[in-house]
Amino acid sequence: MKAKTFENLIRKVVREEIDYALRREIKTLKEDLRDELKPTIVEHKEKMVEVPKVTKNSLREKIMGTESIQNRPKRPKQNYTSNNSLNDLLNETAQGDTNLDSRNTPVSLAEPFASGAPMPMETTGMPEEVANAVTRDYSSLMKAIEKKKRN
């Protein structure tokens, strides 16, 4: 047997053995990874906080008002546009079922949207943290954001 043929034969056998050994090792590594990556199921229990009925009802009354929707007087239909479908939709929206007696009424075009002055907000029945967040003066924060945008 020539030396070159013998060398090629040994190379071939070694390659086959290395391929076989690598396949075995890769297979065991994959199995180990699968075992490590299996999702563990963790149960989280959330504590439900009951909202007092007084708060539920007062919020509903603030939004919807105390008067029944059926008992509210109907507004006369106005002609907002020449498109009948759009006009009907706008009239339905104008009829609305929100509380029109409070300061939290839908936007009226009779008044400007913003006067620049802080808007008053009734915080009765709100948790203190929410009331503080709602009534806080955010003007300095907005000025800082605008300043950062410009730079």
mmCIF file of C-alpha atoms in Angstrom:
data_model
loop_
_atom_site.group_PDB
_atom_site.id
_atom_site.type_symbol
_atom_site.label_atom_id
_atom_site.label_comp_id
_atom_site.label_asym_id
_atom_site.label_seq_id
_atom_site.Cartn_x
_atom_site.Cartn_y
_atom_site.Cartn_z
ATOM 1 C CA MET A 1 0.000 0.000 0.000
ATOM 2 C CA LYS A 2 1.333 3.358 -0.891
ATOM 3 C CA ALA A 3 1.858 5.991 1.770
ATOM 4 C CA LYS A 4 -0.471 8.483 0.068
ATOM 5 C CA THR A 5 -3.356 5.991 -0.113
ATOM 6 C CA PHE A 6 -2.778 4.996 3.539
ATOM 7 C CA GLU A 7 -2.793 8.679 4.559
ATOM 8 C CA ASN A 8 -6.072 9.304 2.700
ATOM 9 C CA LEU A 9 -7.638 6.229 4.307
ATOM 10 C CA ILE A 10 -6.664 7.409 7.796
ATOM 11 C CA ARG A 11 -8.002 10.915 7.035
ATOM 12 C CA LYS A 12 -11.314 9.445 5.914
ATOM 13 C CA VAL A 13 -11.678 7.256 9.010
ATOM 14 C CA VAL A 14 -10.750 10.141 11.331
ATOM 15 C CA ARG A 15 -13.284 12.458 9.602
ATOM 16 C CA GLU A 16 -16.045 9.885 10.007
ATOM 17 C CA GLU A 17 -15.206 9.376 13.691
ATOM 18 C CA ILE A 18 -15.111 13.138 14.331
ATOM 19 C CA ASP A 19 -18.468 13.621 12.547
ATOM 20 C CA TYR A 20 -19.995 10.804 14.601
ATOM 21 C CA ALA A 21 -18.593 12.163 17.884
ATOM 22 C CA LEU A 22 -19.685 15.723 17.071
ATOM 23 C CA ARG A 23 -23.228 14.635 16.218
ATOM 24 C CA ARG A 24 -23.481 12.821 19.557
ATOM 25 C CA GLU A 25 -22.143 15.833 21.482
ATOM 26 C CA ILE A 26 -24.389 18.283 19.647
ATOM 27 C CA LYS A 27 -27.399 16.076 20.358
ATOM 28 C CA THR A 28 -26.638 15.946 24.100
ATOM 29 C CA LEU A 29 -26.014 19.712 24.194
ATOM 30 C CA LYS A 30 -29.359 20.367 22.504
ATOM 31 C CA GLU A 31 -31.110 18.136 25.026
ATOM 32 C CA ASP A 32 -29.415 19.963 27.896
ATOM 33 C CA LEU A 33 -30.456 23.325 26.443
ATOM 34 C CA ARG A 34 -34.047 22.181 26.025
ATOM 35 C CA ASP A 35 -34.131 21.076 29.641
ATOM 36 C CA GLU A 36 -32.742 24.424 30.799
ATOM 37 C CA LEU A 37 -35.058 26.484 28.619
ATOM 38 C CA LYS A 38 -38.274 24.665 29.494
ATOM 39 C CA PRO A 39 -40.652 27.318 30.763
ATOM 40 C CA THR A 40 -41.372 27.126 34.419
ATOM 41 C CA ILE A 41 -44.961 27.805 35.307
ATOM 42 C CA VAL A 42 -45.310 30.423 38.010
ATOM 43 C CA GLU A 43 -48.690 31.311 39.407
ATOM 44 C CA HIS A 44 -49.334 34.931 40.244
ATOM 45 C CA LYS A 45 -52.188 35.753 42.512
ATOM 46 C CA GLU A 46 -53.611 39.224 42.195
ATOM 47 C CA LYS A 47 -55.478 40.826 44.980
ATOM 48 C CA MET A 48 -58.789 42.211 43.803
ATOM 49 C CA VAL A 49 -59.698 45.553 45.286
ATOM 50 C CA GLU A 50 -63.383 46.233 45.593
ATOM 51 C CA VAL A 51 -64.473 49.708 44.551
ATOM 52 C CA PRO A 52 -66.984 51.110 47.032
ATOM 53 C CA LYS A 53 -70.519 51.341 45.649
ATOM 54 C CA VAL A 54 -70.682 55.005 46.632
ATOM 55 C CA THR A 55 -67.713 55.766 44.362
ATOM 56 C CA LYS A 56 -69.177 53.688 41.523
ATOM 57 C CA ASN A 57 -72.526 55.441 41.765
ATOM 58 C CA SER A 58 -71.086 58.926 42.217
ATOM 59 C CA LEU A 59 -68.898 58.501 39.122
ATOM 60 C CA ARG A 60 -71.872 57.233 37.140
ATOM 61 C CA GLU A 61 -73.940 60.204 38.337
ATOM 62 C CA LYS A 62 -71.175 62.643 37.421
ATOM 63 C CA ILE A 63 -71.005 61.281 33.889
ATOM 64 C CA MET A 64 -74.604 60.361 33.219
ATOM 65 C CA GLY A 65 -76.432 62.712 35.609
ATOM 66 C CA THR A 66 -79.199 61.729 37.990
ATOM 67 C CA GLU A 67 -82.038 62.276 35.539
ATOM 68 C CA SER A 68 -83.108 59.365 33.362
ATOM 69 C CA ILE A 69 -82.201 59.577 29.664
ATOM 70 C CA GLN A 70 -85.838 59.026 28.683
ATOM 71 C CA ASN A 71 -86.971 61.937 30.892
ATOM 72 C CA ARG A 72 -84.521 64.424 29.394
ATOM 73 C CA PRO A 73 -86.047 66.906 27.001
ATOM 74 C CA LYS A 74 -85.240 66.288 23.347
ATOM 75 C CA ARG A 75 -83.310 69.001 21.575
ATOM 76 C CA PRO A 76 -84.642 70.209 18.249
ATOM 77 C CA LYS A 77 -82.781 68.810 15.256
ATOM 78 C CA GLN A 78 -80.223 71.217 13.881
ATOM 79 C CA ASN A 79 -78.899 71.307 10.367
ATOM 80 C CA TYR A 80 -75.097 71.013 10.716
ATOM 81 C CA THR A 81 -74.332 69.913 7.138
ATOM 82 C CA SER A 82 -76.070 69.289 3.843
ATOM 83 C CA ASN A 83 -75.234 65.558 4.079
ATOM 84 C CA ASN A 84 -78.319 63.916 5.658
ATOM 85 C CA SER A 85 -76.487 60.893 7.057
ATOM 86 C CA LEU A 86 -73.788 63.003 8.664
ATOM 87 C CA ASN A 87 -76.380 65.458 9.935
ATOM 88 C CA ASP A 88 -78.374 62.634 11.605
ATOM 89 C CA LEU A 89 -75.189 61.311 13.200
ATOM 90 C CA LEU A 90 -74.224 64.757 14.493
ATOM 91 C CA ASN A 91 -77.712 65.283 15.917
ATOM 92 C CA GLU A 92 -77.555 61.910 17.698
ATOM 93 C CA THR A 93 -74.212 62.906 19.137
ATOM 94 C CA ALA A 94 -75.563 66.289 20.195
ATOM 95 C CA GLN A 95 -78.488 64.555 21.956
ATOM 96 C CA GLY A 96 -75.898 62.526 23.871
ATOM 97 C CA ASP A 97 -76.467 60.689 27.096
ATOM 98 C CA THR A 98 -73.912 62.508 29.208
ATOM 99 C CA ASN A 99 -74.608 64.754 32.147
ATOM 100 C CA LEU A 100 -75.201 68.189 30.696
ATOM 101 C CA ASP A 101 -75.809 69.802 34.100
ATOM 102 C CA SER A 102 -72.242 69.526 35.400
ATOM 103 C CA ARG A 103 -69.030 71.283 34.451
ATOM 104 C CA ASN A 104 -67.781 68.029 32.872
ATOM 105 C CA THR A 105 -70.032 68.406 29.842
ATOM 106 C CA PRO A 106 -68.883 67.587 26.332
ATOM 107 C CA VAL A 107 -67.019 70.324 24.487
ATOM 108 C CA SER A 108 -69.176 73.214 23.431
ATOM 109 C CA LEU A 109 -68.273 75.266 20.392
ATOM 110 C CA ALA A 110 -69.772 78.305 22.127
ATOM 111 C CA GLU A 111 -66.738 78.441 24.435
ATOM 112 C CA PRO A 112 -63.068 78.338 23.459
ATOM 113 C CA PHE A 113 -61.345 74.980 23.950
ATOM 114 C CA ALA A 114 -58.616 76.377 26.167
ATOM 115 C CA SER A 115 -58.274 79.763 27.718
ATOM 116 C CA GLY A 116 -54.751 79.159 29.006
ATOM 117 C CA ALA A 117 -55.970 79.168 32.584
ATOM 118 C CA PRO A 118 -55.977 75.934 34.570
ATOM 119 C CA MET A 119 -59.245 74.071 34.194
ATOM 120 C CA PRO A 120 -61.146 73.529 37.454
ATOM 121 C CA MET A 121 -61.776 69.902 38.309
ATOM 122 C CA GLU A 122 -63.975 68.521 41.038
ATOM 123 C CA THR A 123 -62.069 65.833 42.909
ATOM 124 C CA THR A 124 -64.737 64.718 45.373
ATOM 125 C CA GLY A 125 -64.714 60.951 45.734
ATOM 126 C CA MET A 126 -61.360 60.492 43.985
ATOM 127 C CA PRO A 127 -58.465 58.836 45.764
ATOM 128 C CA GLU A 128 -55.993 61.469 46.995
ATOM 129 C CA GLU A 129 -53.205 60.347 44.638
ATOM 130 C CA VAL A 130 -55.465 60.623 41.594
ATOM 131 C CA ALA A 131 -56.833 63.993 42.720
ATOM 132 C CA ASN A 132 -53.280 65.318 43.142
ATOM 133 C CA ALA A 133 -52.296 64.073 39.680
ATOM 134 C CA VAL A 134 -55.402 65.564 38.066
ATOM 135 C CA THR A 135 -55.111 68.973 39.728
ATOM 136 C CA ARG A 136 -51.317 69.326 39.538
ATOM 137 C CA ASP A 137 -49.890 72.263 37.549
ATOM 138 C CA TYR A 138 -47.972 70.629 34.686
ATOM 139 C CA SER A 139 -46.926 73.918 33.037
ATOM 140 C CA SER A 140 -43.309 73.741 34.281
ATOM 141 C CA LEU A 141 -43.021 70.165 33.033
ATOM 142 C CA MET A 142 -44.384 71.123 29.612
ATOM 143 C CA LYS A 143 -41.974 74.076 29.395
ATOM 144 C CA ALA A 144 -39.051 71.734 30.162
ATOM 145 C CA ILE A 145 -40.219 69.316 27.458
ATOM 146 C CA GLU A 146 -40.519 72.148 24.923
ATOM 147 C CA LYS A 147 -37.066 73.416 25.876
ATOM 148 C CA LYS A 148 -35.594 69.941 25.421
ATOM 149 C CA LYS A 149 -37.292 69.610 22.006
ATOM 150 C CA ARG A 150 -35.763 72.890 20.819
ATOM 151 C CA ASN A 151 -32.225 71.890 21.850
#
